[in-house]
C-alpha atoms as one frame of an Amber mdcrd trajectory, in Angstrom:
protein
  59.633 -29.169 120.389  58.558 -26.494 117.909  55.406 -24.556 118.847  53.521
 -21.595 117.426  51.280 -19.365 119.505  49.609 -16.133 118.463  50.666 -13.607
 121.090  49.081 -10.167 120.996  48.076 -10.733 117.377  51.487 -11.889 116.141
  52.371 -15.523 115.510  55.358 -16.570 117.565  57.221 -19.798 116.732  59.926
 -21.156 118.990  61.683 -24.364 119.865  60.994 -25.041 123.555  61.380 -27.843
 126.044  58.139 -29.776 126.509  58.023 -28.744 130.179  58.211 -24.974 129.493
  55.457 -23.107 131.294  53.495 -20.528 129.335  54.636 -17.731 131.667  58.291
 -18.579 130.987  57.635 -18.899 127.266  56.107 -15.412 127.208  58.908 -13.868
 129.255  61.936 -15.741 127.931  61.165 -16.799 124.354  58.818 -13.994 123.316
  60.449 -11.294 125.463  57.244  -9.943 127.011  58.077  -9.418 130.659  54.850
  -7.729 131.734  53.443 -11.088 132.802  54.915 -11.711 136.249  55.942 -14.942
 137.938  54.564 -14.893 141.444  53.913 -18.225 143.079  54.020 -20.945 140.367
  50.981 -22.554 142.034  48.005 -20.486 140.713  47.614 -18.913 144.150  48.412
 -15.275 143.358  47.292 -14.503 139.793  50.300 -12.306 138.924  50.773 -14.396
 135.762  47.200 -14.006 134.457  46.870 -13.665 130.679  43.984 -14.108 128.268
  43.801 -17.391 126.385  41.301 -17.069 123.561  39.760 -14.189 125.513  39.456
 -16.000 128.867  41.679 -15.246 131.835  44.043 -18.061 132.780  47.030 -18.357
 135.066  50.003 -18.930 132.817  52.164 -20.493 135.539  50.270 -23.770 135.367
  49.870 -24.140 131.623  52.541 -25.617 129.440  53.382 -23.556 126.389  52.813
 -26.698 124.301  49.254 -26.929 125.633  48.361 -23.599 124.047  50.104 -24.146
 120.710  47.879 -22.824 117.941  45.863 -20.669 120.336  45.669 -16.902 120.924
  47.256 -15.351 123.996  46.928 -11.718 125.048  49.342 -10.279 127.580  49.290
  -6.957 129.388  51.375  -5.518 126.543  48.653  -6.507 124.066  46.024  -4.304
 125.704  47.632  -1.069 124.577  46.349   0.542 121.416  48.304   0.652 118.167
  49.220   4.235 119.077  50.796   3.046 122.340  48.065   4.444 124.557  46.974
   2.319 127.457  43.802   0.299 127.147  40.761   1.338 129.213  41.450  -0.991
 132.141  45.104   0.025 132.235  44.121   3.705 132.148  41.553   3.227 134.895
  44.244   1.692 137.121  46.327   4.811 136.645  43.397   7.197 137.086  42.037
   5.435 140.186  45.437   4.706 141.747  44.726   0.975 141.601  48.291  -0.063
 142.340  51.060   0.373 144.816  54.108  -1.772 144.137  52.601  -2.860 140.803
  53.616  -6.508 140.948  50.053  -7.850 140.853  48.810  -5.175 138.459  49.262
  -7.016 135.123  47.347 -10.015 136.439  44.638  -7.816 137.958  44.247  -5.872
 134.710  43.968  -9.077 132.691  41.423 -10.592 135.101  39.328  -7.409 134.999
  39.540  -7.268 131.201  38.164 -10.811 131.046  35.497 -10.038 133.653  34.277
  -6.973 131.753  34.103  -8.939 128.519  31.741 -11.370 130.263  29.902  -8.824
 132.420  30.144  -5.270 131.045  28.087  -3.794 133.903  29.367  -5.443 137.086
  28.458  -4.514 140.627  31.152  -4.026 143.238  30.403  -7.542 144.484  30.742
  -8.934 140.934  34.190  -7.338 140.670  35.299  -8.691 144.035  34.149 -12.187
 143.092  35.740 -11.853 139.653  39.084 -11.017 141.253  39.132 -14.052 143.535
  42.404 -15.814 142.940  44.280 -12.584 142.174  46.092 -11.376 145.250  47.464
  -7.963 146.081  49.721  -7.793 149.075  49.849  -3.978 149.237  46.306  -2.603
 149.071  42.897  -3.202 150.546  41.548  -3.714 147.013  39.403  -0.581 147.258
  41.171   1.244 144.423  41.471  -1.922 142.327  37.703  -2.396 142.521  37.190
   1.315 141.792  39.409   0.970 138.721  37.378  -1.993 137.474  34.114  -0.117
 137.943  35.538   2.986 136.233  36.681   0.865 133.277  33.208  -0.647 133.009
  31.844   2.845 132.312  34.192   3.443 129.360  32.149   3.104 126.142  34.987
   1.180 124.451  34.570  -1.597 127.071  30.850  -1.934 126.357  31.221  -3.068
 122.734
């Protein structure tokens, strides 16, 4: 079936099988491999993207379900000049990653959280990250990165 999805501001049209998951569409058809495949059961959050601004786990959505919608991936958070977005930069500055496998999903979940709650408490961040798992860290630096990003004026618009 032919579908069109706006990905990171660019309309993408591809012929896909009806059963193609959004995560596989993004990685295989569109060529954006920043969105990771972790569990295929919505348990880990490594595949989190923004769908019309809201965080969703792309491993349980069919690409056909989001035809005509807007999807933002980790690659879409960078500025036109190639600089990292505020949440991405805060992860680097606060050492919010170790192996990095969960990082794209964490960044996308935090980006969505800060859009809804621009001044979160530590508890708000921890609750907002439920469903996104990191197997390497104790989440301390991930939470610190989220709180640091919340203080960036660009995130408060």
